[in-house]
Short mmCIF file of C-alpha atoms in Angstrom, two decimals:
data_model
loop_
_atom_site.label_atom_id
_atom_site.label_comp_id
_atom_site.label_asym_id
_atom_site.label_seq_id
_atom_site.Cartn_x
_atom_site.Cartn_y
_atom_site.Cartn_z
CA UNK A 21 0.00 0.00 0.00
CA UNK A 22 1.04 3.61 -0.63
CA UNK A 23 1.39 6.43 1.73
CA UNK A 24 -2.04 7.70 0.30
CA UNK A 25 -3.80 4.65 1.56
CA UNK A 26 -2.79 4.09 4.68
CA UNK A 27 -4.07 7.77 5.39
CA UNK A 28 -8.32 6.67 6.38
CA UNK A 29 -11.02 9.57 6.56
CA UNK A 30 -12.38 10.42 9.66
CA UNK A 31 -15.80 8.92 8.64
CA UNK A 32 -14.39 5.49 7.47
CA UNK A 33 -12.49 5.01 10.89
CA UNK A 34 -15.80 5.59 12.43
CA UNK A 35 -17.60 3.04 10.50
CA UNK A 36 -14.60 0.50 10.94
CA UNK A 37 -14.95 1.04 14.74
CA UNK A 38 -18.38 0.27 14.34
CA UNK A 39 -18.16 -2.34 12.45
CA UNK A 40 -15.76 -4.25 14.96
CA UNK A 41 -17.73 -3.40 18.31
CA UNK A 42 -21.14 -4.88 16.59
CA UNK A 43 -18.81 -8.10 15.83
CA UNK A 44 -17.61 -8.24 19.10
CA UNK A 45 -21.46 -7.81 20.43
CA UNK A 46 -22.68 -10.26 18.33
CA UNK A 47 -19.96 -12.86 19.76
CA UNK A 48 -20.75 -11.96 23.49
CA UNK A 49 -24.27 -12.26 22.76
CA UNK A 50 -23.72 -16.06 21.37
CA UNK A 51 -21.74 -16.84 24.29
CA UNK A 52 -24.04 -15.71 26.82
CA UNK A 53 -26.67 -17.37 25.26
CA UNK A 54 -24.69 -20.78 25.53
CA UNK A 55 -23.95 -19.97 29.19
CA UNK A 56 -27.64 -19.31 29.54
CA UNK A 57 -29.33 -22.57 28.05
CA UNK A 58 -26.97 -24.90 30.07
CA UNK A 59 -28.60 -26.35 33.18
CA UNK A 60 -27.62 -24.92 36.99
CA UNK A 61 -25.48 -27.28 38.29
CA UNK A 62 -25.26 -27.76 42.60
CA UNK A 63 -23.13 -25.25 44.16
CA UNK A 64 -19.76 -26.26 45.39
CA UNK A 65 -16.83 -26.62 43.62
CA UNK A 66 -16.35 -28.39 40.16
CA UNK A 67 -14.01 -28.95 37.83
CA UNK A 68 -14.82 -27.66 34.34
CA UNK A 69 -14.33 -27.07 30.70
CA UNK A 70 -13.50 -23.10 30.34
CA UNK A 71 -13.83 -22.06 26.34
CA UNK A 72 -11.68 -19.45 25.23
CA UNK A 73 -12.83 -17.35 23.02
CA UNK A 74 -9.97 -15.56 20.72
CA UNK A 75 -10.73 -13.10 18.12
CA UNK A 76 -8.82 -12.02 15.48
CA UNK A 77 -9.61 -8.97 13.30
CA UNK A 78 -7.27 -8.21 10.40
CA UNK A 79 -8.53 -4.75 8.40
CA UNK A 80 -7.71 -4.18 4.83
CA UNK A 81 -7.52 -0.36 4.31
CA UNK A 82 -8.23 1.59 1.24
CA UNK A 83 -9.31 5.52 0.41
CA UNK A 84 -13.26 4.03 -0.30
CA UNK A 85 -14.03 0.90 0.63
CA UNK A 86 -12.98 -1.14 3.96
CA UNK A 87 -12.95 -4.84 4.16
CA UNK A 88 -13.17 -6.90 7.70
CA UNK A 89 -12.12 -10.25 8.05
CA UNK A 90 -12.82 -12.36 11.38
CA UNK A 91 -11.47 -15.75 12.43
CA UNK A 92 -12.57 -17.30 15.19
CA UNK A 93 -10.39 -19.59 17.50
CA UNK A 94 -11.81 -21.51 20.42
CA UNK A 95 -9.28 -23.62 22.78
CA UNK A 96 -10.22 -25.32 26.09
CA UNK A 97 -8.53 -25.99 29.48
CA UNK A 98 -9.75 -28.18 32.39
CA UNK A 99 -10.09 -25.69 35.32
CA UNK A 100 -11.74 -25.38 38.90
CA UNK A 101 -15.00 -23.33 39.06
CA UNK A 102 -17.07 -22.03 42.24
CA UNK A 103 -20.05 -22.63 41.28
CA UNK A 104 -22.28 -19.86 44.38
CA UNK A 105 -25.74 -21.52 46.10
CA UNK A 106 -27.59 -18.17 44.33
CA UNK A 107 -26.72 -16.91 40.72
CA UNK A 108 -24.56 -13.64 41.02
CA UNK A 109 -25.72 -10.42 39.13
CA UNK A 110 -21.97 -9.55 38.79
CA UNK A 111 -21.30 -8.18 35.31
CA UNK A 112 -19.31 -10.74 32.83
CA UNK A 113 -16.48 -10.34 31.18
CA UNK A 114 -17.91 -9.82 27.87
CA UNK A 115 -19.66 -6.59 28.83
CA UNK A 116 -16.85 -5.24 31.11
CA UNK A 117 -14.92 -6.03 27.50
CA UNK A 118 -17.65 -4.13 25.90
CA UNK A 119 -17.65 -1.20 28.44
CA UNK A 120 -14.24 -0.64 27.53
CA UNK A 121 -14.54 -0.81 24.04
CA UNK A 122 -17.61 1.40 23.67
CA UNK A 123 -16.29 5.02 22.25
CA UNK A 124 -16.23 7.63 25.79
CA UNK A 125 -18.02 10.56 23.52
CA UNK A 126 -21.46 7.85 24.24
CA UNK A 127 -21.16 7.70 27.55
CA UNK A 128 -23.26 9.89 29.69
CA UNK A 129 -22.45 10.15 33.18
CA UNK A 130 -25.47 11.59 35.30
CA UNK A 131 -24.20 13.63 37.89
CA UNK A 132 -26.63 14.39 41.30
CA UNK A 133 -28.07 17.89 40.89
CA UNK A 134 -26.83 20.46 43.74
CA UNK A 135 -29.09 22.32 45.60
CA UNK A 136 -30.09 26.02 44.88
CA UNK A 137 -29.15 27.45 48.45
CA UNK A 138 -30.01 30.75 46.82
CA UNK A 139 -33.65 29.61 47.26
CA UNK A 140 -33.81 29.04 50.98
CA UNK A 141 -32.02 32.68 52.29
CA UNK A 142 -34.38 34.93 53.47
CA UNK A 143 -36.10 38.00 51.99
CA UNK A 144 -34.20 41.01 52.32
CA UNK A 145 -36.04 43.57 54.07
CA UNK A 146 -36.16 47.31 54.53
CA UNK A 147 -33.36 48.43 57.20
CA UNK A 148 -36.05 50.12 59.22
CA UNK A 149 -38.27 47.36 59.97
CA UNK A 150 -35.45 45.18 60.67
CA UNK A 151 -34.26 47.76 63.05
CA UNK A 152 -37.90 47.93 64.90
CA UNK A 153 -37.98 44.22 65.26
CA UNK A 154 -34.70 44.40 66.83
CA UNK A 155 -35.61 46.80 68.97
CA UNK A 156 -39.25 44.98 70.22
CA UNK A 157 -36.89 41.84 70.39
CA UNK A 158 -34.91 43.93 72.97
CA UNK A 159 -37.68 45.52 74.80
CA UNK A 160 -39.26 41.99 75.00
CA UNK A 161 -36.11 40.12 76.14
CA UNK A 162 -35.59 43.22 78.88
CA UNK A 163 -39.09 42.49 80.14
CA UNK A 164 -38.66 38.96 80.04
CA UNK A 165 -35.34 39.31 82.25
CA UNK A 166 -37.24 41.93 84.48
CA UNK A 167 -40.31 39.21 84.89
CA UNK A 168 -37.62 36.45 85.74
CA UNK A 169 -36.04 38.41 88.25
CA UNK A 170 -39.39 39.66 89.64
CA UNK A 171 -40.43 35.47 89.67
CA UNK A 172 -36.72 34.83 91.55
CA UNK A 173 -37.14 37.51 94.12
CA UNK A 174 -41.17 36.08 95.01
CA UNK A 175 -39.54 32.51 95.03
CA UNK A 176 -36.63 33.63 97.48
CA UNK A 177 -39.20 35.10 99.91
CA UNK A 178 -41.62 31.89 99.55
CA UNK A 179 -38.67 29.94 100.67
CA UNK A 180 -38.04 32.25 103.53
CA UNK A 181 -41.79 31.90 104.66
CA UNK A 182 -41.72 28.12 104.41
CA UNK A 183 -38.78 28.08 106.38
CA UNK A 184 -40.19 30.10 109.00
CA UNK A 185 -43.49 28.18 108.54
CA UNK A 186 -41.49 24.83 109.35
CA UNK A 187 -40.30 26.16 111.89
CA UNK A 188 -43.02 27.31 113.49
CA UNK A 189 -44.90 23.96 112.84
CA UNK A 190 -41.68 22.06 114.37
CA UNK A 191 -41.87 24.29 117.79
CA UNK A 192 -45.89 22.91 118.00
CA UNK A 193 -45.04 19.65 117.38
CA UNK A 194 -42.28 20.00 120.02
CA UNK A 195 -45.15 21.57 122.60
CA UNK A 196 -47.44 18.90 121.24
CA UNK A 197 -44.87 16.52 122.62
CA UNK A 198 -44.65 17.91 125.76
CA UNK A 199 -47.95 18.31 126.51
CA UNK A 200 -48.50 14.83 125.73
CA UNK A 201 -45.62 13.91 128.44
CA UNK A 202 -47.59 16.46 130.54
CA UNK A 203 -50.88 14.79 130.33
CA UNK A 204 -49.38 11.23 130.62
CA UNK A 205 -47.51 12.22 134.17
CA UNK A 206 -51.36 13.78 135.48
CA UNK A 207 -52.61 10.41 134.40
CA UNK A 208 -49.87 8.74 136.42
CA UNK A 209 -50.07 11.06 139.18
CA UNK A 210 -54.32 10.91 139.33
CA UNK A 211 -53.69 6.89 139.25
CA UNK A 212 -50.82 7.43 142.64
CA UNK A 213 -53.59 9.98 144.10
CA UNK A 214 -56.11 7.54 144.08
CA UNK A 215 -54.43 5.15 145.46
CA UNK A 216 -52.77 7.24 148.21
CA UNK A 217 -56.33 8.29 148.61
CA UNK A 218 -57.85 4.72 149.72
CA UNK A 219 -54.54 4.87 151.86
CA UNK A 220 -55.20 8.15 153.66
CA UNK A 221 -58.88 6.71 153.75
CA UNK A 222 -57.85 4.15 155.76
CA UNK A 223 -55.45 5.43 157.66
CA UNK A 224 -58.05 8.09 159.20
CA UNK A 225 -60.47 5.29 159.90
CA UNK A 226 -57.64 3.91 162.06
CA UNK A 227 -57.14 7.35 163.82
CA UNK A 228 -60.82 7.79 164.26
CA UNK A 229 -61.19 4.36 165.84
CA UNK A 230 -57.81 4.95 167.80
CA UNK A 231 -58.98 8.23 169.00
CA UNK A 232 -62.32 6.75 170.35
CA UNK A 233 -60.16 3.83 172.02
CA UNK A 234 -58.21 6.95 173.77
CA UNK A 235 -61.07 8.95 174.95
CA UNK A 236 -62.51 5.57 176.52
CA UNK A 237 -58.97 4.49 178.03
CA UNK A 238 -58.69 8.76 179.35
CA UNK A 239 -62.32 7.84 180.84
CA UNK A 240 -60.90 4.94 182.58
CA UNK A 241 -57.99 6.31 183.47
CA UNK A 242 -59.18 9.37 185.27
CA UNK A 243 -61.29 7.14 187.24
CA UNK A 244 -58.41 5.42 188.32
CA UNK A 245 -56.72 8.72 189.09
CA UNK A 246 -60.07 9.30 191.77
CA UNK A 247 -59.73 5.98 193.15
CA UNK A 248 -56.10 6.85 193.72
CA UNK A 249 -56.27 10.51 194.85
CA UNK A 250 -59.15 8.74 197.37
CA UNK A 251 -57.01 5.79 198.38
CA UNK A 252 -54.23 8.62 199.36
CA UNK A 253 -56.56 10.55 201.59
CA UNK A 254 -57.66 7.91 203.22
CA UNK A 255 -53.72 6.89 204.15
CA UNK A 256 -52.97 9.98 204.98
CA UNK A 257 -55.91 10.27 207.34
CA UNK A 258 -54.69 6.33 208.37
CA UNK A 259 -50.84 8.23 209.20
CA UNK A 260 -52.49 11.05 211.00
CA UNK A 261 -54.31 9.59 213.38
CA UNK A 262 -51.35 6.33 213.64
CA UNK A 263 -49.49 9.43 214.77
CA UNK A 264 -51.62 11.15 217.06
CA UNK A 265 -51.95 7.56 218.94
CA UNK A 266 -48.50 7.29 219.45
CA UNK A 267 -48.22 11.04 221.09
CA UNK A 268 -51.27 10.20 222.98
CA UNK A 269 -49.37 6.64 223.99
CA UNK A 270 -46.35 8.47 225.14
CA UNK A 271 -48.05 11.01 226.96
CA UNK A 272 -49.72 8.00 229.30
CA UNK A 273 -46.58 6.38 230.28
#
C-alpha cells in the first residue's frame, strides 16, 4: 500500500470502529446465550471445561471501501469453578470487555443535581423594619429578664416563709410533745392519788377508831386517878391519926 492509503477519513475510521464493536457484540451475545441454556449445576466446587474465546480482526484499508475479516479460534482448558448456592448479578467479562470498548463521547455520566441554596435565604427587608424588630426583640427580652427576676425575688421570699413556717410547725409539734408527756404524768399522778387516797382513807379510819379507844382508856384512866387521889386521903388520914396515937401513947406512960 502507498502512503495515500494508509491515510483513512475520519468517517471510514468511524464506520470501521463500528463495524468491529457490533462483531464483538454479536460474539458476546452467542456466548451468553450458551452460558444461559446450560442447566444450573449444585453449588460447590467443580471442575470444568472453560472455552476461550480468541478473536482475530485483520482490516484491509483503502481511500473508499474497507474490508473486515474475522477468524474465530476456540481452545479449552480443564479448570476449577465455584459454582455460588444463588446466581450472582456480577457483570461478565464480555460486557466489562464491551464497556471498555464502547467510544467515551457515548457515555453519559449523570451527575446528582446540587441544591439552589439561593432559594432558601431569606427576603431582604427594609433596614427600618429590621431595626424595629430588633428593637421589640430587645424591649421583650428586657421584660422577660425583668419578669424572671421579679419570679426569683417572690420565690426567694416563699422559701423564707416556708422556712419560718417549718419552723413554726416544728416548735408545736415539740409543745405537742410535751404536753403529751404532761398529760401522761397527770394520768400517772391521778392513778398514785387515788391510790394514796384509799390509803389516807384508811389510815383516818384507824385514827378515828384509835382516837375513840383513847377517849374511853382517858375515861378509865381518870377514874383510876379518883380511886387513887381517894385511896391517898384515906392513908394519909390512916398516918395522922397512927401518929396522934402514938403522942397520945407516950403522953400516958
Amino acid at each position: 500500500m502507498s502512503t495515500k492509503e494508509n491515510i483513512m477519513p475520519l468517517s471510514e475510521k468511524r464506520e470501521n470502529q463500528k463495524a468491529l464493536l457490533d462483531t464483538t457484540k454479536s460474539i458476546s451475545n452467542k456466548e451468553n446465550s450458551k452460558h444461559a441454556n446450560k442447566p444450573l449445576s449444585k453449588p460447590g466446587l467443580k471442575e470444568t471445561k472453560l472455552t476461550h474465546t480468541k478473536l482475530h480482526v485483520q482490516e484491509e484499508k483503502s481511500t473508499h471501501t474497507t474490508l473486515v475479516r474475522k477468524e474465530r479460534k476456540e481452545e479449552e482448558e480443564e479448570v476449577l469453578v465455584y459454582i455460588p448456592e444463588q446466581p450472582r448479578r456480577s457483570p461478565s467479562p464480555q460486557s466489562i470487555e464491551q464497556l471498555l470498548e464502547y467510544p467515551a463521547n457515548k457515555i453519559n455520566i449523570h451527575h446528582r443535581k446540587e441544591v439552589n441554596f439561593l432559594r432558601f435565604e431569606p427576603k431582604t427587608t427594609d433596614t427600618n423594619a429590621t431595626r424595629s424588630k430588633v428593637q421589640d426583640l430587645e424591649n421583650e427580652l428586657k421584660e422577660t429578664i425583668k419578669q424572671k427576676e421579679e419570679l426569683e425575688s417572690k420565690v426567694q421570699a416563699a422559701r423564707k416563709q416556708l422556712k419560718q413556717k417549718t419552723q413554726q410547725v416544728q416548735e408545736i409539734d415539740h409543745k405537742m410533745e410535751q404536753m403529751t408527756k404532761i398529760k401522761a404524768r397527770i394520768e400517772a399522778n391521778k392513778q398514785e392519788i387515788s391510790e394514796h387516797q384509799s390509803i389516807y382513807d384508811e389510815l383516818v379510819s384507824i385514827l378515828e377508831g384509835a382516837n375513840e379507844k383513847g377517849l374511853e382508856f382517858d375515861k378509865t384512866l381518870s377514874g383510876y386517878n379518883d380511886q387513887v387521889d381517894d385511896l391517898l386521903n384515906v392513908l394519909s388520914l390512916t398516918k395522922y391519926r397512927i401518929q396522934e396515937f402514938k403522942e397520945s401513947h407516950s403522953k400516958a406512960e
